[in-house]
Coordinates of N, CA and C and ligand atoms in Angstrom, one line a residue:
X6 N -60.6 -106.2 -43.5 CA -60.9 -106.3 -42.1 C -62.0 -105.3 -41.7
X7 N -62.8 -105.8 -40.8 CA -64.0 -104.9 -40.3 C -63.4 -104.1 -39.1
X8 N -63.4 -102.7 -39.2 CA -62.9 -101.9 -38.1 C -64.1 -101.0 -37.7
X9 N -64.0 -100.4 -36.6 CA -65.0 -99.6 -35.9 C -65.2 -98.3 -36.8
X10 N -66.2 -97.6 -36.7 CA -66.5 -96.3 -37.5 C -65.5 -95.3 -37.1
X11 N -65.1 -95.3 -35.8 CA -64.1 -94.3 -35.3 C -62.8 -94.5 -36.0
X12 N -62.3 -95.8 -36.2 CA -61.1 -96.1 -36.9 C -61.1 -96.0 -38.3
X13 N -62.3 -96.2 -38.9 CA -62.5 -95.9 -40.3 C -62.2 -94.4 -40.6
X14 N -62.8 -93.5 -39.6 CA -62.8 -92.1 -39.8 C -61.3 -91.6 -39.8
X15 N -60.5 -92.2 -38.8 CA -59.1 -91.9 -38.7 C -58.5 -92.3 -39.9
X16 N -58.7 -93.4 -40.4 CA -58.1 -94.0 -41.7 C -58.4 -93.0 -42.8
X17 N -59.6 -92.5 -42.9 CA -60.1 -91.7 -44.0 C -59.3 -90.3 -44.1
X18 N -58.7 -89.9 -42.8 CA -58.0 -88.7 -43.0 C -56.6 -88.8 -43.4
X19 N -56.1 -90.2 -43.6 CA -54.8 -90.3 -44.3 C -54.9 -90.2 -45.8
X20 N -54.7 -89.2 -46.4 CA -55.2 -89.0 -47.9 C -53.9 -89.1 -48.7
X21 N -52.7 -89.1 -48.1 CA -51.6 -89.3 -49.0 C -50.6 -90.4 -48.3
X22 N -49.6 -90.7 -49.1 CA -48.6 -91.8 -48.7 C -47.6 -91.0 -47.7
X23 N -47.0 -91.9 -46.8 CA -45.9 -91.4 -46.0 C -45.0 -92.5 -45.9
X24 N -43.6 -92.2 -45.9 CA -42.6 -93.3 -45.7 C -42.8 -94.0 -44.3
X25 N -43.2 -93.2 -43.3 CA -43.3 -93.7 -42.0 C -44.5 -93.3 -41.3
X26 N -45.3 -94.3 -40.9 CA -46.6 -93.9 -40.2 C -46.4 -94.7 -38.8
X27 N -46.7 -94.0 -37.7 CA -46.5 -94.6 -36.6 C -47.9 -94.7 -35.9
X28 N -48.5 -96.0 -35.7 CA -49.7 -96.2 -35.0 C -49.4 -96.4 -33.5
X29 N -49.4 -95.2 -32.8 CA -49.1 -95.2 -31.4 C -50.3 -95.8 -30.6
X30 N -49.9 -96.4 -29.4 CA -50.9 -96.9 -28.4 C -51.9 -97.8 -29.3
X31 N -51.3 -98.6 -30.1 CA -52.0 -99.3 -31.2 C -53.0 -100.5 -30.6
X32 N -52.6 -101.0 -29.5 CA -53.3 -102.1 -28.9 C -53.5 -103.3 -30.0
X33 N -54.8 -103.5 -30.4 CA -55.1 -104.5 -31.4 C -54.5 -104.3 -32.8
X34 N -53.9 -103.1 -33.1 CA -53.3 -102.8 -34.3 C -54.1 -102.8 -35.6
X35 N -55.5 -102.7 -35.3 CA -56.4 -102.7 -36.5 C -56.3 -101.5 -37.4
X36 N -56.1 -100.3 -36.8 CA -55.8 -99.1 -37.6 C -54.5 -99.2 -38.5
X37 N -53.5 -99.5 -37.8 CA -52.3 -99.7 -38.6 C -52.3 -100.8 -39.7
X38 N -53.1 -101.9 -39.5 CA -53.3 -102.9 -40.5 C -54.1 -102.5 -41.6
X39 N -55.0 -101.6 -41.4 CA -55.9 -101.0 -42.3 C -55.1 -100.1 -43.3
X40 N -54.2 -99.4 -42.7 CA -53.3 -98.5 -43.4 C -52.3 -99.3 -44.2
X41 N -51.8 -100.4 -43.7 CA -50.9 -101.3 -44.5 C -51.6 -101.9 -45.7
X42 N -52.7 -102.4 -45.5 CA -53.6 -102.9 -46.5 C -53.7 -101.9 -47.6
X43 N -53.9 -100.6 -47.3 CA -54.3 -99.6 -48.2 C -52.8 -99.1 -48.9
X44 N -51.7 -99.6 -48.4 CA -50.5 -99.3 -49.1 C -50.2 -97.8 -48.9
X45 N -50.5 -97.1 -47.9 CA -50.2 -95.7 -47.8 C -49.0 -95.5 -46.9
X46 N -48.3 -96.6 -46.5 CA -47.0 -96.4 -45.8 C -45.8 -97.2 -46.3
X47 N -44.8 -96.6 -46.4 CA -43.6 -97.3 -46.8 C -43.3 -98.3 -45.6
X48 N -43.3 -97.8 -44.5 CA -43.2 -98.6 -43.3 C -44.2 -98.3 -42.1
X49 N -44.9 -99.3 -41.7 CA -45.9 -99.0 -40.6 C -45.3 -99.4 -39.3
X50 N -45.3 -98.5 -38.4 CA -44.6 -98.8 -37.0 C -45.8 -99.0 -36.0
X51 N -45.9 -100.2 -35.5 CA -46.9 -100.5 -34.4 C -46.2 -100.2 -33.1
X52 N -46.8 -99.4 -32.2 CA -46.1 -99.1 -30.9 C -47.2 -99.2 -29.8
X53 N -46.9 -100.0 -28.9 CA -47.6 -100.2 -27.6 C -46.6 -100.5 -26.4
X54 N -47.1 -100.1 -25.3 CA -46.2 -100.3 -24.2 C -46.3 -101.6 -23.5
X55 N -47.3 -102.5 -23.8 CA -47.6 -103.8 -23.2 C -47.0 -104.9 -24.0
X56 N -46.0 -105.5 -23.5 CA -45.3 -106.7 -24.2 C -46.2 -107.7 -24.8
X57 N -47.1 -108.2 -24.0 CA -48.1 -109.4 -24.3 C -49.0 -108.9 -25.6
X58 N -49.3 -107.7 -25.6 CA -50.1 -107.1 -26.7 C -49.3 -107.2 -28.0
X59 N -48.0 -106.9 -27.9 CA -47.2 -106.7 -29.1 C -46.8 -108.1 -29.5
X60 N -46.5 -109.1 -28.6 CA -46.2 -110.4 -29.0 C -47.3 -111.0 -29.9
X61 N -48.6 -110.8 -29.4 CA -49.7 -111.3 -30.1 C -50.0 -110.6 -31.4
X62 N -49.6 -109.2 -31.6 CA -49.8 -108.5 -32.8 C -48.8 -108.9 -33.7
X63 N -47.5 -109.2 -33.4 CA -46.4 -109.6 -34.1 C -46.7 -110.9 -34.8
X64 N -47.3 -111.8 -34.1 CA -47.9 -113.1 -34.7 C -48.8 -112.9 -35.8
X65 N -49.8 -112.0 -35.4 CA -50.9 -111.7 -36.5 C -50.3 -111.1 -37.8
X66 N -49.4 -110.1 -37.6 CA -48.8 -109.4 -38.7 C -48.0 -110.4 -39.6
X67 N -47.3 -111.3 -38.9 CA -46.5 -112.2 -39.7 C -47.3 -113.1 -40.6
X68 N -48.5 -113.4 -40.1 CA -49.6 -114.2 -40.9 C -50.2 -113.4 -42.0
X69 N -50.5 -112.2 -41.8 CA -51.3 -111.4 -42.7 C -50.5 -110.6 -43.6
X70 N -49.3 -110.1 -43.0 CA -48.4 -109.3 -43.9 C -47.0 -109.9 -44.0
X71 N -46.8 -110.8 -44.8 CA -45.5 -111.6 -44.9 C -44.5 -110.8 -45.3
X72 N -44.6 -109.6 -46.0 CA -43.5 -108.9 -46.3 C -43.0 -107.9 -45.1
X73 N -42.0 -108.4 -44.4 CA -41.7 -107.9 -43.1 C -41.1 -106.5 -43.2
X74 N -40.6 -106.2 -44.3 CA -40.0 -104.8 -44.4 C -41.0 -103.7 -44.3
X75 N -42.3 -104.0 -44.5 CA -43.5 -103.1 -44.5 C -43.8 -102.6 -43.1
X76 N -43.4 -103.5 -42.1 CA -43.8 -103.1 -40.7 C -42.9 -103.3 -39.7
X77 N -43.0 -102.6 -38.6 CA -42.1 -102.9 -37.4 C -43.0 -102.9 -36.1
X78 N -42.6 -103.6 -35.2 CA -43.4 -103.6 -33.9 C -42.5 -103.2 -32.8
X79 N -42.8 -102.2 -32.1 CA -42.0 -101.5 -31.1 C -42.7 -101.6 -29.8
X80 N -42.2 -102.3 -28.8 CA -42.7 -102.4 -27.5 C -42.1 -101.2 -26.8
X81 N -42.8 -100.2 -26.7 CA -42.2 -98.9 -26.3 C -43.1 -97.9 -25.6
X82 N -42.7 -97.2 -24.8 CA -43.5 -95.9 -24.4 C -43.5 -94.8 -25.5
X83 N -44.5 -94.3 -25.9 CA -44.6 -93.5 -27.0 C -43.6 -92.3 -26.7
X84 N -43.2 -91.8 -25.6 CA -42.3 -90.9 -25.3 C -40.8 -91.1 -25.9
X85 N -40.7 -92.6 -26.1 CA -39.4 -93.0 -26.4 C -39.3 -93.4 -27.9
X86 N -40.2 -92.8 -28.8 CA -40.2 -93.2 -30.2 C -38.8 -92.7 -30.8
X87 N -38.4 -93.7 -31.6 CA -37.0 -93.3 -32.2 C -37.3 -92.5 -33.6
X88 N -37.8 -91.4 -33.5 CA -38.1 -90.7 -34.8 C -36.8 -90.1 -35.4
X89 N -35.7 -90.2 -34.7 CA -34.6 -89.5 -35.4 C -33.8 -90.7 -36.2
X90 N -34.4 -91.7 -36.3 CA -33.9 -92.8 -37.3 C -34.3 -92.4 -38.7
X91 N -35.0 -91.5 -38.8 CA -35.6 -90.8 -40.2 C -35.0 -89.6 -40.4
X92 N -34.6 -89.3 -41.7 CA -34.1 -88.0 -42.1 C -35.0 -86.8 -41.7
X93 N -34.5 -85.8 -41.0 CA -35.4 -84.7 -40.6 C -36.5 -84.2 -41.7
X94 N -36.1 -84.2 -42.9 CA -36.9 -83.4 -43.9 C -38.2 -84.4 -44.3
X95 N -37.9 -85.8 -43.9 CA -39.0 -86.7 -44.4 C -40.1 -86.7 -43.5
X96 N -41.4 -86.4 -44.1 CA -42.5 -86.5 -43.4 C -42.8 -87.7 -42.5
X97 N -43.3 -87.6 -41.3 CA -43.6 -88.8 -40.6 C -45.0 -88.6 -39.9
X98 N -45.9 -89.4 -40.1 CA -47.3 -89.3 -39.5 C -47.3 -90.1 -38.2
X99 N -47.8 -89.4 -37.2 CA -47.7 -89.9 -35.8 C -49.2 -90.1 -35.4
X100 N -49.9 -91.2 -35.3 CA -51.2 -91.3 -34.9 C -51.4 -91.7 -33.5
X101 N -52.1 -90.8 -32.7 CA -52.3 -91.2 -31.3 C -53.8 -91.2 -31.0
X102 N -54.4 -92.5 -31.0 CA -55.9 -92.5 -30.7 C -56.2 -93.4 -29.7
X103 N -57.2 -93.0 -28.9 CA -57.8 -93.9 -27.9 C -57.1 -93.8 -26.4
X104 N -56.4 -92.7 -26.3 CA -56.0 -92.4 -24.9 C -56.5 -90.9 -24.6
X105 N -56.4 -90.6 -23.3 CA -57.0 -89.4 -22.8 C -56.2 -88.2 -23.3
X106 N -57.0 -87.0 -23.3 CA -56.5 -85.8 -23.8 C -55.2 -85.3 -23.2
X107 N -55.2 -85.5 -21.9 CA -53.9 -84.9 -21.2 C -52.7 -85.9 -21.6
X108 N -53.1 -87.1 -21.7 CA -51.8 -88.0 -22.2 C -51.5 -87.8 -23.5
X109 N -52.4 -87.5 -24.4 CA -52.1 -87.2 -25.8 C -51.3 -86.0 -25.8
X110 N -51.6 -85.0 -25.0 CA -50.9 -83.7 -25.0 C -49.5 -83.9 -24.7
X111 N -49.2 -84.6 -23.5 CA -47.8 -84.7 -23.0 C -47.1 -85.6 -24.1
X112 N -47.7 -86.4 -24.9 CA -46.9 -87.1 -25.9 C -46.5 -86.3 -27.1
X113 N -47.5 -85.4 -27.4 CA -47.2 -84.4 -28.6 C -46.1 -83.3 -28.1
X114 N -46.3 -82.8 -27.0 CA -45.4 -81.9 -26.5 C -44.0 -82.5 -26.4
X115 N -43.9 -83.6 -25.9 CA -42.5 -84.3 -25.7 C -41.8 -84.6 -27.0
X116 N -42.6 -85.1 -28.0 CA -42.0 -85.5 -29.2 C -41.7 -84.3 -30.1
X117 N -42.5 -83.1 -30.0 CA -42.2 -82.0 -30.7 C -41.0 -81.3 -30.3
X118 N -40.8 -81.4 -29.0 CA -39.5 -80.7 -28.2 C -38.4 -81.5 -28.6
X119 N -38.6 -82.9 -28.4 CA -37.3 -83.7 -28.6 C -36.9 -83.8 -30.1
X120 N -37.8 -83.6 -31.0 CA -37.3 -83.8 -32.4 C -37.9 -82.6 -33.1
X121 N -37.4 -81.3 -32.7 CA -37.9 -80.1 -33.2 C -37.5 -79.8 -34.6
X122 N -36.4 -80.5 -35.1 CA -36.1 -80.3 -36.4 C -36.7 -81.2 -37.5
X123 N -37.6 -82.0 -37.0 CA -38.1 -83.0 -37.9 C -39.5 -82.7 -38.5
X124 N -39.7 -83.2 -39.5 CA -41.0 -82.9 -40.3 C -42.2 -83.9 -39.8
X125 N -42.9 -83.4 -38.7 CA -43.9 -84.3 -38.0 C -45.3 -83.9 -38.3
X126 N -46.1 -84.8 -38.5 CA -47.6 -84.6 -38.6 C -48.2 -85.5 -37.5
X127 N -49.3 -84.9 -36.9 CA -50.0 -85.7 -36.0 C -51.4 -86.0 -36.2
X128 N -51.9 -87.2 -36.1 CA -53.3 -87.5 -36.2 C -53.9 -87.9 -34.8
X129 N -54.7 -87.1 -34.3 CA -55.1 -87.4 -32.9 C -56.5 -87.7 -32.6
X130 N -56.9 -88.6 -31.9 CA -58.3 -89.0 -31.6 C -58.4 -89.1 -30.0
X131 N -58.3 -87.9 -29.3 CA -58.4 -88.1 -27.8 C -59.7 -88.6 -27.2
X132 N -59.6 -89.2 -26.1 CA -60.7 -89.5 -25.2 C -61.0 -88.4 -24.3
X133 N -61.9 -87.6 -24.2 CA -62.1 -86.6 -23.3 C -61.1 -85.3 -23.4
X134 N -61.5 -84.3 -22.7 CA -60.6 -83.0 -22.5 C -60.1 -82.5 -23.9
X135 N -61.0 -82.5 -24.8 CA -60.5 -81.9 -26.2 C -60.3 -80.4 -26.1
X136 N -61.2 -79.8 -25.4 CA -60.9 -78.2 -25.2 C -59.5 -77.9 -24.8
X137 N -59.3 -78.6 -23.6 CA -58.0 -78.4 -22.9 C -56.9 -78.8 -23.8
X138 N -57.1 -79.9 -24.5 CA -55.9 -80.4 -25.2 C -55.8 -79.3 -26.5
X139 N -56.8 -78.9 -27.1 CA -56.5 -78.0 -28.2 C -56.0 -76.6 -27.8
X140 N -56.5 -76.1 -26.6 CA -56.0 -74.8 -26.0 C -54.5 -74.9 -25.7
X141 N -54.1 -76.1 -25.4 CA -52.6 -76.3 -25.1 C -51.9 -76.4 -26.5
X142 N -52.4 -77.1 -27.4 CA -51.7 -77.4 -28.6 C -51.6 -75.9 -29.4
X143 N -52.5 -75.0 -29.1 CA -52.4 -73.7 -29.7 C -51.0 -73.0 -29.4
X144 N -50.4 -73.5 -28.3 CA -49.3 -72.9 -27.9 C -48.0 -73.4 -28.5
X145 N -48.1 -74.5 -29.2 CA -47.1 -75.3 -29.9 C -47.0 -74.9 -31.4
X146 N -45.7 -75.3 -31.9 CA -45.7 -74.8 -33.3 C -46.4 -75.8 -34.3
X147 N -47.7 -75.7 -34.2 CA -48.5 -76.8 -35.0 C -49.6 -76.0 -35.8
X148 N -49.8 -76.3 -36.9 CA -51.0 -75.8 -37.8 C -52.0 -76.9 -38.0
X149 N -53.2 -76.3 -38.2 CA -54.4 -77.4 -38.4 C -54.4 -77.8 -39.8
X150 N -54.6 -79.0 -40.0 CA -54.5 -79.5 -41.4 C -56.1 -80.0 -41.8
X151 N -56.7 -80.8 -40.9 CA -58.1 -81.2 -41.0 C -58.6 -81.6 -39.6
X152 N -59.9 -81.7 -39.6 CA -60.5 -82.0 -38.3 C -62.0 -82.5 -38.6
X153 N -62.4 -83.6 -38.0 CA -63.8 -84.0 -38.1 C -64.4 -84.4 -36.9
X154 N -65.6 -84.6 -36.8 CA -66.4 -85.0 -35.7 C -67.2 -86.2 -36.2
X155 N -67.2 -87.3 -35.4 CA -68.0 -88.4 -35.8 C -68.8 -88.9 -34.4
X156 N -69.7 -89.7 -34.7 CA -70.5 -90.4 -33.6 C -70.5 -91.8 -33.8
X157 N -70.1 -92.7 -32.7 CA -70.2 -94.1 -32.9 C -71.0 -94.6 -31.6
X158 N -72.0 -95.3 -31.8 CA -72.9 -95.7 -30.8 C -73.3 -94.4 -30.2
X159 N -73.2 -94.2 -29.0 CA -73.7 -92.9 -28.4 C -72.4 -92.0 -28.0
X160 N -71.3 -92.3 -28.6 CA -70.1 -91.5 -28.2 C -69.7 -90.6 -29.3
X161 N -69.3 -89.4 -29.1 CA -68.9 -88.6 -30.0 C -67.3 -88.5 -30.0
X162 N -66.6 -88.5 -31.2 CA -65.2 -88.4 -31.3 C -64.6 -87.3 -32.1
X163 N -63.7 -86.5 -31.7 CA -63.2 -85.4 -32.5 C -61.7 -85.9 -33.0
X164 N -61.5 -85.8 -34.3 CA -60.3 -86.3 -34.9 C -59.6 -85.1 -35.5
X165 N -58.4 -84.8 -35.1 CA -57.7 -83.7 -35.5 C -56.3 -84.1 -36.2
X166 N -56.0 -83.4 -37.3 CA -54.8 -83.7 -38.0 C -54.0 -82.4 -38.1
X167 N -52.7 -82.4 -37.5 CA -51.9 -81.2 -37.3 C -50.7 -81.4 -38.0
X168 N -50.2 -80.4 -38.5 CA -48.8 -80.5 -39.1 C -47.9 -79.5 -38.5
X169 N -46.6 -79.9 -38.3 CA -45.6 -78.9 -37.8 C -45.6 -77.7 -38.7
X170 N -45.7 -76.6 -38.1 CA -45.9 -75.4 -38.9 C -44.6 -75.0 -39.6
X171 N -44.6 -74.4 -40.7 CA -43.4 -74.2 -41.5 C -43.8 -72.9 -42.4
X172 N -42.8 -72.5 -43.3 CA -43.1 -71.4 -44.1 C -44.2 -71.8 -45.1
X173 N -44.2 -73.0 -45.6 CA -45.2 -73.5 -46.6 C -46.5 -73.6 -45.8
X174 N -46.6 -74.0 -44.6 CA -47.7 -74.4 -43.9 C -47.8 -73.6 -42.5
X175 N -48.0 -72.2 -42.6 CA -47.8 -71.4 -41.4 C -49.2 -71.5 -40.6
X176 N -48.9 -71.3 -39.2 CA -49.9 -71.3 -38.2 C -50.9 -70.2 -38.4
X177 N -50.4 -69.1 -38.9 CA -51.2 -68.0 -39.1 C -52.5 -68.2 -40.1
X178 N -52.1 -69.0 -41.1 CA -53.3 -69.3 -42.0 C -54.1 -70.6 -41.6
X179 N -53.5 -71.3 -40.6 CA -54.2 -72.6 -40.5 C -54.2 -72.7 -38.8
X180 N -54.8 -71.8 -38.1 CA -54.8 -71.8 -36.6 C -55.5 -72.9 -35.9
X181 N -55.1 -73.3 -34.9 CA -56.0 -74.2 -34.1 C -57.0 -73.4 -33.2
X182 N -58.2 -73.8 -33.0 CA -59.2 -73.0 -32.3 C -59.5 -74.1 -31.0
X183 N -59.4 -73.5 -29.9 CA -59.6 -74.5 -28.7 C -61.0 -75.3 -28.7
X184 N -62.1 -74.6 -29.3 CA -63.4 -75.4 -29.4 C -63.5 -76.0 -30.8
X185 N -62.4 -76.1 -31.5 CA -62.5 -76.7 -32.9 C -62.9 -75.7 -33.9
X186 N -62.7 -76.0 -35.2 CA -63.1 -74.9 -36.2 C -63.7 -75.7 -37.4
X187 N -62.8 -76.4 -38.1 CA -63.3 -77.1 -39.4 C -64.4 -78.1 -39.2
X188 N -64.5 -78.7 -37.9 CA -65.4 -79.7 -37.7 C -66.8 -79.2 -37.5
X189 N -67.0 -77.8 -37.3 CA -68.3 -77.3 -37.2 C -68.7 -76.8 -38.5
X190 N -68.0 -76.7 -39.6 CA -68.5 -76.2 -40.9 C -69.6 -77.2 -41.5
X191 N -70.5 -76.4 -42.1 CA -71.7 -77.1 -42.6 C -72.3 -78.0 -41.6
X192 N -72.6 -77.4 -40.4 CA -73.1 -78.2 -39.2 C -74.4 -78.9 -39.5
X193 N -74.5 -80.0 -39.2 CA -75.7 -80.9 -39.3 C -76.2 -81.1 -38.0
X194 N -77.2 -82.1 -38.0 CA -77.8 -82.4 -36.6 C -76.7 -82.9 -35.7
X195 N -75.8 -83.7 -36.3 CA -74.7 -84.4 -35.4 C -73.9 -83.1 -34.7
X196 N -73.6 -82.2 -35.3 CA -72.8 -81.2 -34.7 C -73.6 -80.3 -33.6
X197 N -74.8 -80.1 -34.1 CA -75.8 -79.4 -33.1 C -76.0 -80.2 -31.8
X198 N -76.3 -81.5 -31.9 CA -76.4 -82.4 -30.8 C -75.1 -82.4 -29.8
X199 N -74.0 -82.4 -30.5 CA -72.8 -82.6 -29.8 C -72.5 -81.3 -29.0
X200 N -72.7 -80.2 -29.8 CA -72.6 -78.9 -29.1 C -73.6 -78.7 -28.0
X201 N -74.7 -79.1 -28.0 CA -75.7 -79.1 -27.0 C -75.2 -79.9 -25.7
X202 N -74.8 -81.0 -26.1 CA -74.3 -82.0 -25.0 C -73.2 -81.4 -24.3
X203 N -72.3 -80.8 -25.1 CA -71.0 -80.2 -24.4 C -71.4 -79.1 -23.7
X204 N -72.2 -78.2 -24.1 CA -72.6 -77.0 -23.4 C -73.2 -77.5 -22.0
X205 N -74.1 -78.6 -22.0 CA -74.8 -79.1 -20.9 C -73.8 -79.6 -19.8
X206 N -72.8 -80.2 -20.4 CA -71.6 -80.8 -19.6 C -71.0 -79.6 -18.8
X207 N -70.5 -78.5 -19.4 CA -69.8 -77.5 -18.8 C -70.9 -76.7 -17.8
X208 N -72.1 -76.7 -18.3 CA -73.0 -75.9 -17.3 C -73.1 -76.7 -16.0
X209 N -73.3 -78.1 -16.2 CA -73.3 -79.0 -14.9 C -72.0 -78.8 -14.1
X210 N -70.9 -78.7 -14.8 CA -69.6 -78.6 -14.1 C -69.6 -77.2 -13.2
X211 N -70.1 -76.2 -13.9 CA -70.3 -74.8 -13.2 C -71.0 -74.9 -11.9
X212 N -72.1 -75.7 -12.1 CA -73.1 -75.7 -11.0 C -72.6 -76.5 -9.8
X213 N -71.9 -77.7 -10.2 CA -71.7 -78.7 -9.2 C -70.2 -78.3 -8.5
X214 N -69.5 -77.4 -9.3 CA -68.1 -77.5 -9.1 C -67.7 -77.0 -7.7
X215 N -66.8 -77.8 -7.2 CA -66.1 -77.4 -5.9 C -64.8 -76.8 -6.2
X216 N -64.7 -76.2 -7.5 CA -63.3 -75.9 -8.0 C -62.9 -74.6 -7.5
X217 N -61.6 -74.5 -7.5 CA -60.8 -73.2 -7.2 C -61.3 -72.0 -8.1
X218 N -61.0 -70.7 -7.7 CA -61.6 -69.7 -8.5 C -60.9 -69.7 -9.9
X219 N -59.6 -70.2 -10.0 CA -59.0 -70.3 -11.3 C -59.6 -71.4 -12.1
X220 N -60.0 -72.5 -11.4 CA -60.5 -73.6 -12.3 C -62.0 -73.1 -12.7
X221 N -62.7 -72.4 -11.8 CA -64.0 -72.0 -12.1 C -64.0 -71.1 -13.3
X222 N -63.1 -70.4 -13.3 CA -63.0 -69.3 -14.4 C -62.6 -69.9 -15.7
X223 N -61.8 -71.0 -15.6 CA -61.5 -71.8 -17.0 C -62.7 -72.5 -17.4
X224 N -63.6 -73.0 -16.5 CA -64.7 -73.7 -17.0 C -65.8 -72.6 -17.7
X225 N -65.8 -71.6 -17.0 CA -66.7 -70.4 -17.5 C -66.2 -69.9 -18.9
X226 N -64.9 -69.9 -19.1 CA -64.4 -69.5 -20.4 C -64.7 -70.4 -21.5
X227 N -64.5 -71.7 -21.1 CA -64.8 -72.8 -22.1 C -66.3 -72.8 -22.5
X228 N -67.1 -72.6 -21.4 CA -68.6 -72.6 -21.7 C -68.9 -71.4 -22.6
X229 N -68.3 -70.3 -22.3 CA -68.6 -69.0 -23.1 C -68.1 -69.4 -24.6
X230 N -67.2 -70.1 -24.8 CA -66.6 -70.2 -26.2 C -67.6 -71.2 -27.0
X231 N -68.2 -72.1 -26.2 CA -69.2 -73.0 -26.8 C -70.5 -72.3 -27.2
X232 N -70.9 -71.5 -26.2 CA -72.1 -70.7 -26.3 C -72.1 -69.7 -27.5
X233 N -70.9 -69.1 -27.6 CA -70.6 -68.1 -28.7 C -70.8 -69.0 -29.9
X234 N -70.2 -70.2 -30.0 CA -70.2 -71.0 -31.2 C -71.7 -71.3 -31.7
X235 N -72.4 -71.6 -30.6 CA -73.8 -72.0 -30.8 C -74.5 -70.8 -31.5
X236 N -74.2 -69.7 -30.9 CA -74.9 -68.5 -31.5 C -74.6 -68.4 -32.9
X237 N -73.3 -68.5 -33.2 CA -72.9 -68.3 -34.6 C -73.5 -69.4 -35.6
X238 N -73.6 -70.6 -35.0 CA -74.1 -71.7 -35.9 C -75.7 -71.4 -36.2
X239 N -76.2 -70.9 -35.1 CA -77.8 -70.6 -35.3 C -78.2 -69.4 -36.1
X240 N -77.2 -68.5 -36.2 CA -77.6 -67.2 -36.9 C -77.6 -67.3 -38.5
Ligands
SAM321 C1 -57.8 -98.1 -25.6 S1 -56.2 -98.6 -26.4 C2 -56.3 -97.7 -28.0 C3 -56.2 -98.7 -29.2 C4 -56.3 -97.9 -30.5 N1 -55.3 -96.9 -30.6 C5 -57.7 -97.4 -30.7 O1 -57.9 -96.1 -30.7 O2 -58.7 -98.1 -30.9 C6 -54.9 -97.7 -25.5 C7 -53.5 -98.4 -25.7 O3 -52.7 -97.5 -25.3 C8 -51.5 -98.2 -24.9 N2 -50.6 -97.1 -24.1 C9 -51.0 -96.4 -22.9 N3 -50.0 -95.6 -22.6 C10 -49.1 -95.8 -23.5 C11 -47.7 -95.2 -23.7 N4 -47.3 -94.3 -22.8 N5 -47.0 -95.7 -24.7 C12 -47.4 -96.7 -25.6 N6 -48.6 -97.3 -25.5 C13 -49.5 -96.8 -24.4 C14 -52.2 -99.2 -23.9 O4 -51.4 -100.3 -23.6 C15 -53.5 -99.6 -24.8 O5 -53.1 -100.7 -25.4

């Protein structure tokens, strides 16, 4: 199946098998189908809130993946995922891609709080508000596993793989940085261009902003973090 560069990049970060993978906000289901084809999930759960999308997807899955134990279709709000149907110690990978940073955050916060004893991993590819999202994720019991930056057409995407922190995988040795960390390693033109664009975005926000003093200082803080990063990449 031909999938977008962004979905290929998310797929590439799934480097081991899981008994349960949840393709949340799956829409067309292309990512989940690619993972199914690769055989990295005991069971692939397709989740979207729109019934008509899920009816169509179920039909496509029946045709392309006749072994029905391999997949399930859930017409659900991500906030209602039944993650407790799986034993707490069993790792579950929850992929949330293609929704805004704020919505991504509320889903992660909710699932972590509701299933606090479960062994959860998150693979996130938010649209917009990446700094705000990471800054809030820092406050949760999550450790960074991997992180990449890609560009498709003229859009940049940050993809973040997080694991629930544990004694084996502590936050202290794998911290989340609000401006990202691993994705800036060995920076190429791609990273430099994205950083310049991001800095320009926050500079314009500061100039045009009708924001309150608190919002203004948050924008200033974000801008400073990116400027500092630029200095360190250039030194
Ligand atoms: C732009 S599509 C993303 C498709 C795919 N994940 C991707 O990255 O290409 C967003 C999908 O999220 C679904 N969605 C939005 N909020 C949701 C929620 N709370 N629970 C489940 N699905 C949701 C929408 O119905 C839509 O199909």
